[in-house]
PDB file of C-alpha atoms in Angstrom:
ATOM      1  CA  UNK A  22      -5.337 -18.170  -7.179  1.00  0.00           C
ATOM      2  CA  UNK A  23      -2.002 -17.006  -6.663  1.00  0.00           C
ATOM      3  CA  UNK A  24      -0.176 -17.582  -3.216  1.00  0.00           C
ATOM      4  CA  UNK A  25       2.662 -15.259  -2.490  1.00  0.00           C
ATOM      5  CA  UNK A  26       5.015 -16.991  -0.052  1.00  0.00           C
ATOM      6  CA  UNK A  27       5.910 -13.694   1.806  1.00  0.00           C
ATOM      7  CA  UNK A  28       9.531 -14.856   3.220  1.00  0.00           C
ATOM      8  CA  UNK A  29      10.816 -15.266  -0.462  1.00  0.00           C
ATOM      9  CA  UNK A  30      10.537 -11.509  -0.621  1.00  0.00           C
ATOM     10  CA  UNK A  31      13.124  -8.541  -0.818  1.00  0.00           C
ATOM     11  CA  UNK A  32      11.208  -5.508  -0.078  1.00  0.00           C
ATOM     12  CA  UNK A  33      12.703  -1.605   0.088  1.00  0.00           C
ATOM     13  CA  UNK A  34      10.351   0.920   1.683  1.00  0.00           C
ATOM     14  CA  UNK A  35      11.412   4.351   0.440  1.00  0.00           C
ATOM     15  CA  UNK A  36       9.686   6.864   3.411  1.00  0.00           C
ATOM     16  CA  UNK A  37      11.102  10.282   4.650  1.00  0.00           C
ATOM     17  CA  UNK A  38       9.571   9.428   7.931  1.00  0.00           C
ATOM     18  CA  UNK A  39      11.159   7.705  10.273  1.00  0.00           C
ATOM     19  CA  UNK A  40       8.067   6.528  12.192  1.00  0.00           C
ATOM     20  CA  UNK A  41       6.211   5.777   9.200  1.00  0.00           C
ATOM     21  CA  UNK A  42       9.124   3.255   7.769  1.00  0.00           C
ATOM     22  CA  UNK A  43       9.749   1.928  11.282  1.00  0.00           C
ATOM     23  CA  UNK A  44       5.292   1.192  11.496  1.00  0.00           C
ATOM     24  CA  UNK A  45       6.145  -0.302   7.688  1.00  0.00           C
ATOM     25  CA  UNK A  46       8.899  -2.855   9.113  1.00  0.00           C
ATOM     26  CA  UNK A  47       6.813  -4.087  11.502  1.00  0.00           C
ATOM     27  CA  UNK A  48       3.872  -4.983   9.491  1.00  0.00           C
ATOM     28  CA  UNK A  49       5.712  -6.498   6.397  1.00  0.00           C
ATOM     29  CA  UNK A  50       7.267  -8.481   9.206  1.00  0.00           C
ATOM     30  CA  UNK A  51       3.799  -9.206  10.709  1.00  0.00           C
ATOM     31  CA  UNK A  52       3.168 -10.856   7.159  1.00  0.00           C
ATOM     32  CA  UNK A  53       6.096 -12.522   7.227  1.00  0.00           C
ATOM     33  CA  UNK A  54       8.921 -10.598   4.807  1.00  0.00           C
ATOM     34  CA  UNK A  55      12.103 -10.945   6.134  1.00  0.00           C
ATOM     35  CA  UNK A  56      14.140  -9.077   4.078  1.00  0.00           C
ATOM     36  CA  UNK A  57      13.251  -5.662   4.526  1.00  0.00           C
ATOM     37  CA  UNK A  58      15.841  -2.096   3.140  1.00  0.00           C
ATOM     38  CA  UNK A  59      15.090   1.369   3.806  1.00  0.00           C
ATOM     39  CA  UNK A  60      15.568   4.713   2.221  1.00  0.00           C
ATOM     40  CA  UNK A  61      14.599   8.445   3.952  1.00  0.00           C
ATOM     41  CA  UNK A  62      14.596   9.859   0.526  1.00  0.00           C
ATOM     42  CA  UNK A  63      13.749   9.077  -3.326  1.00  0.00           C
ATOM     43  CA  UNK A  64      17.671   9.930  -4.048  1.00  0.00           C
ATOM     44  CA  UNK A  65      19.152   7.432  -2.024  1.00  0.00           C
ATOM     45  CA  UNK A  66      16.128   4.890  -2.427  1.00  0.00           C
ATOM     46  CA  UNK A  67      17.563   4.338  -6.516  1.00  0.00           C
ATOM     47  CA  UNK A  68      21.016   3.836  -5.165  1.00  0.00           C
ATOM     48  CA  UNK A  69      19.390   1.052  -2.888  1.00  0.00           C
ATOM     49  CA  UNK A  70      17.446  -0.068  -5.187  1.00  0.00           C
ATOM     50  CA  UNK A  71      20.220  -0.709  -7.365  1.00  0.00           C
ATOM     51  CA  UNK A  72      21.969  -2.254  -4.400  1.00  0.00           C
ATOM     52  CA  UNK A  73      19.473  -4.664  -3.233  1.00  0.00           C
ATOM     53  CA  UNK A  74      17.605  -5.096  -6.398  1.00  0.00           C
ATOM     54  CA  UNK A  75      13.961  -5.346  -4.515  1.00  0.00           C
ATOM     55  CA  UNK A  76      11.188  -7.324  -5.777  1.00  0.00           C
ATOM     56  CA  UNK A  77       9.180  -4.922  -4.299  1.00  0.00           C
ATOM     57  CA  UNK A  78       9.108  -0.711  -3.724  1.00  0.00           C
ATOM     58  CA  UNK A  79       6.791   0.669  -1.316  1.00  0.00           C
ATOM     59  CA  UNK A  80       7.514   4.600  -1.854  1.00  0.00           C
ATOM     60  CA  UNK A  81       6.279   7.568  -0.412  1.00  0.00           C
ATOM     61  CA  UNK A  82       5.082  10.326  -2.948  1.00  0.00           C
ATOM     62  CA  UNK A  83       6.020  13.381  -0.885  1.00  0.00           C
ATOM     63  CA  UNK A  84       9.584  13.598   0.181  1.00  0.00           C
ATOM     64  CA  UNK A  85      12.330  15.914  -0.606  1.00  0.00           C
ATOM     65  CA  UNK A  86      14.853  16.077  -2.329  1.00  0.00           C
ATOM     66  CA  UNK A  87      13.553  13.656  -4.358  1.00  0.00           C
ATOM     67  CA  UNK A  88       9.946  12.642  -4.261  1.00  0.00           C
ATOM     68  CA  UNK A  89       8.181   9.760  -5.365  1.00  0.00           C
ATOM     69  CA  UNK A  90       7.224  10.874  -8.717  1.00  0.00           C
ATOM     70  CA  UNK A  91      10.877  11.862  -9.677  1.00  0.00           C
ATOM     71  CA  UNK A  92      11.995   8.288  -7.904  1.00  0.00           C
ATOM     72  CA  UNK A  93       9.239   6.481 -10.084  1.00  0.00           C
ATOM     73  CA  UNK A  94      10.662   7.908 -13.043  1.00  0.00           C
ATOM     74  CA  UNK A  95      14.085   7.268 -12.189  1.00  0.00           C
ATOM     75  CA  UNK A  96      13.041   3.526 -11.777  1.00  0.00           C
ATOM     76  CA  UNK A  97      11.830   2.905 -15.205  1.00  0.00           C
ATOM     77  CA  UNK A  98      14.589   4.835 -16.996  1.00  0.00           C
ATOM     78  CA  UNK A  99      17.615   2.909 -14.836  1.00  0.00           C
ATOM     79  CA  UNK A 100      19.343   1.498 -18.234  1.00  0.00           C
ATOM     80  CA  UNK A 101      19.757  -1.995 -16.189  1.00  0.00           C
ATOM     81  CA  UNK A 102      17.040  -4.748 -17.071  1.00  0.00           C
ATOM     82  CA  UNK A 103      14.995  -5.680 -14.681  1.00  0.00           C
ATOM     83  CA  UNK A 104      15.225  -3.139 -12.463  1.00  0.00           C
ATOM     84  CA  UNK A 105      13.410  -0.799 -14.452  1.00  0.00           C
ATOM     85  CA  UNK A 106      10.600  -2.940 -14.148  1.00  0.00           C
ATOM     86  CA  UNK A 107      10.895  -3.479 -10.395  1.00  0.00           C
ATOM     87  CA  UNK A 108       7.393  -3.142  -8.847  1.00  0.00           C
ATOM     88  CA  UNK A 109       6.956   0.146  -7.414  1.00  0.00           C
ATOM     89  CA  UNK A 110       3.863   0.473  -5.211  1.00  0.00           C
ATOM     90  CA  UNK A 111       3.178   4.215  -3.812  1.00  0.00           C
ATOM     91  CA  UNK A 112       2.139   4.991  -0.441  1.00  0.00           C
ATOM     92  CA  UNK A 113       0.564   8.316   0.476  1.00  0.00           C
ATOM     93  CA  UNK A 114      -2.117  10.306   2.743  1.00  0.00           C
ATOM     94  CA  UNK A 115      -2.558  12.209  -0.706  1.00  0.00           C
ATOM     95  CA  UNK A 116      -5.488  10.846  -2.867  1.00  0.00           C
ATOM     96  CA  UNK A 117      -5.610  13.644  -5.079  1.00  0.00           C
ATOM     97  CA  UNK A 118      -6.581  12.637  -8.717  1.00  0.00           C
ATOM     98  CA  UNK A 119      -3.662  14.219 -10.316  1.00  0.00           C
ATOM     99  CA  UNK A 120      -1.441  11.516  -8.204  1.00  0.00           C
ATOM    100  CA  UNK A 121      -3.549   8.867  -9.033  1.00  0.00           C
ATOM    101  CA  UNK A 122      -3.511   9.678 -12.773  1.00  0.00           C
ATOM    102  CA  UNK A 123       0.213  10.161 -12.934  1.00  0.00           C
ATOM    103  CA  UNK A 124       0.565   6.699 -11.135  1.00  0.00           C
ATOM    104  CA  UNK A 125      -1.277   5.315 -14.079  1.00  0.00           C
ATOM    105  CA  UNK A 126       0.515   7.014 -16.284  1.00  0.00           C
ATOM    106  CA  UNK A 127       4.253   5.812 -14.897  1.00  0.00           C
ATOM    107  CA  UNK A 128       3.290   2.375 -14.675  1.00  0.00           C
ATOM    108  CA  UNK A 129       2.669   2.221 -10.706  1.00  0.00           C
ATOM    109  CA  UNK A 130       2.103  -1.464  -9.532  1.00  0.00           C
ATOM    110  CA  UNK A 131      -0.274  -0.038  -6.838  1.00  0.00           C
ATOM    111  CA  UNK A 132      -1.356   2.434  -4.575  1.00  0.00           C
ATOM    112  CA  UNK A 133      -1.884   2.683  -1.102  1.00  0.00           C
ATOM    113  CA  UNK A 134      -3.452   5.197   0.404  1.00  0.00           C
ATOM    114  CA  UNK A 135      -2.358   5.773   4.723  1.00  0.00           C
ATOM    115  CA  UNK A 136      -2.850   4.716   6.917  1.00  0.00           C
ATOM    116  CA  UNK A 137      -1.495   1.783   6.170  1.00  0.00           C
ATOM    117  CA  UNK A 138      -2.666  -1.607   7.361  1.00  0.00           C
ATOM    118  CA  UNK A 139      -1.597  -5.488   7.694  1.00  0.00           C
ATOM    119  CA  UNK A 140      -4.463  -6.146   5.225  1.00  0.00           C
ATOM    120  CA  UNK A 141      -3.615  -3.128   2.733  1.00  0.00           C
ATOM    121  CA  UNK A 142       0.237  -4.146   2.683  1.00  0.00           C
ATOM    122  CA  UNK A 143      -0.526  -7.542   1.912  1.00  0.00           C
ATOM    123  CA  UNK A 144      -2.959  -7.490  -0.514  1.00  0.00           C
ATOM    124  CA  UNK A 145      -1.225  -4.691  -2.371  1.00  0.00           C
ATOM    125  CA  UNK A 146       1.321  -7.240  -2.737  1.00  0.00           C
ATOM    126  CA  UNK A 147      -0.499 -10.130  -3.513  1.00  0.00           C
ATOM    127  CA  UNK A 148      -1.565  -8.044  -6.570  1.00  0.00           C
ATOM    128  CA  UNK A 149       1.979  -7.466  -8.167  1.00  0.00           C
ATOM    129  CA  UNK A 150       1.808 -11.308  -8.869  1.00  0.00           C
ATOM    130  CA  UNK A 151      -1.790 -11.485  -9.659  1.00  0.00           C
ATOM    131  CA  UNK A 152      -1.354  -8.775 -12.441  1.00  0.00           C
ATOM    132  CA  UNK A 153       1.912 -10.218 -13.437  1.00  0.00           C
ATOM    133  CA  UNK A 154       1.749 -14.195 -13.845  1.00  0.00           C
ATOM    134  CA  UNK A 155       5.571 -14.398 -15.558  1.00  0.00           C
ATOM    135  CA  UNK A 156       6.451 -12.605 -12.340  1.00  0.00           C
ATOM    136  CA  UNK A 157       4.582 -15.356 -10.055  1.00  0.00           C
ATOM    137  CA  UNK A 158       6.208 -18.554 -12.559  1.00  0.00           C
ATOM    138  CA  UNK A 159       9.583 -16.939 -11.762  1.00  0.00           C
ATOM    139  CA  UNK A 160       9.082 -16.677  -7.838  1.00  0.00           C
ATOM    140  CA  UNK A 161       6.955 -20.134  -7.871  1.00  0.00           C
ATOM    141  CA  UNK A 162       3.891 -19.235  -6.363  1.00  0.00           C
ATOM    142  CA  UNK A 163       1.100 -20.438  -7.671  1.00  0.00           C
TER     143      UNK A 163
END
């Protein structure tokens, strides 16, 4: 079984509310990230994700002016390798099936649905480097 050693993450939470991404903080913390980046917007989110280069995206599906859907897309068609195959994992009060099917369709790493918990965070997580074992060799957990 894989075990994720938590601190060797780089995690950007992409959330239009501020409560939400401060709630967010405190529970990756709580599972021991420590290097957390924020975005208020799916715009600004791919400019920090192309600052930070994240291991992991934790993005909100309805914000404006650019929502997760358009952000997803603009991950997987950045022309830089790698970071179009950054995780992206969406978080959302919105289980509607269309959602879910276009996650599938865009290549989402997972989704969460709110309100979000210690346990949901961090097995949504965990199951980036489950699904993904060249991702796990190149972190080291086992």
């Amino acid at each position: 079984m894989t075990t994720v050693d938590f601190a060797k993450l780089r995690i950007l939470v992409v959330e239009d509310d501020a409560f939400t991404r401060q709630l967010i903080r405190k529970v990756l913390k709580d599972i021991g990230v420590r290097s957390i980046s924020e975005s208020a917007n799916g715009k600004d989110g791919l400019m920090e994700l192309v600052r930070t280069r994240p291991d992991i995206v934790f993005c909100d599906i309805h914000m404006a002016p650019m929502d997760g859907r358009m952000f997803l897309r603009g991950v997987r068609n950045i022309p830089v390798k790698g970071i179009d195959e950054t995780p992206v994992i969406f978080l959302t009060a919105d289980a509607d099936i269309a959602n879910v099917r276009f996650a599938k369709e865009h290549s989402v790493n997972g989704y969460v649905v709110k309100p979000i918990s210690l346990s949901k965070l961090r097995d949504s997580i965990h199951a980036v480097f489950v699904n993904d074992q060249e991702r796990s060799r190149r972190f080291g957990f086992d």
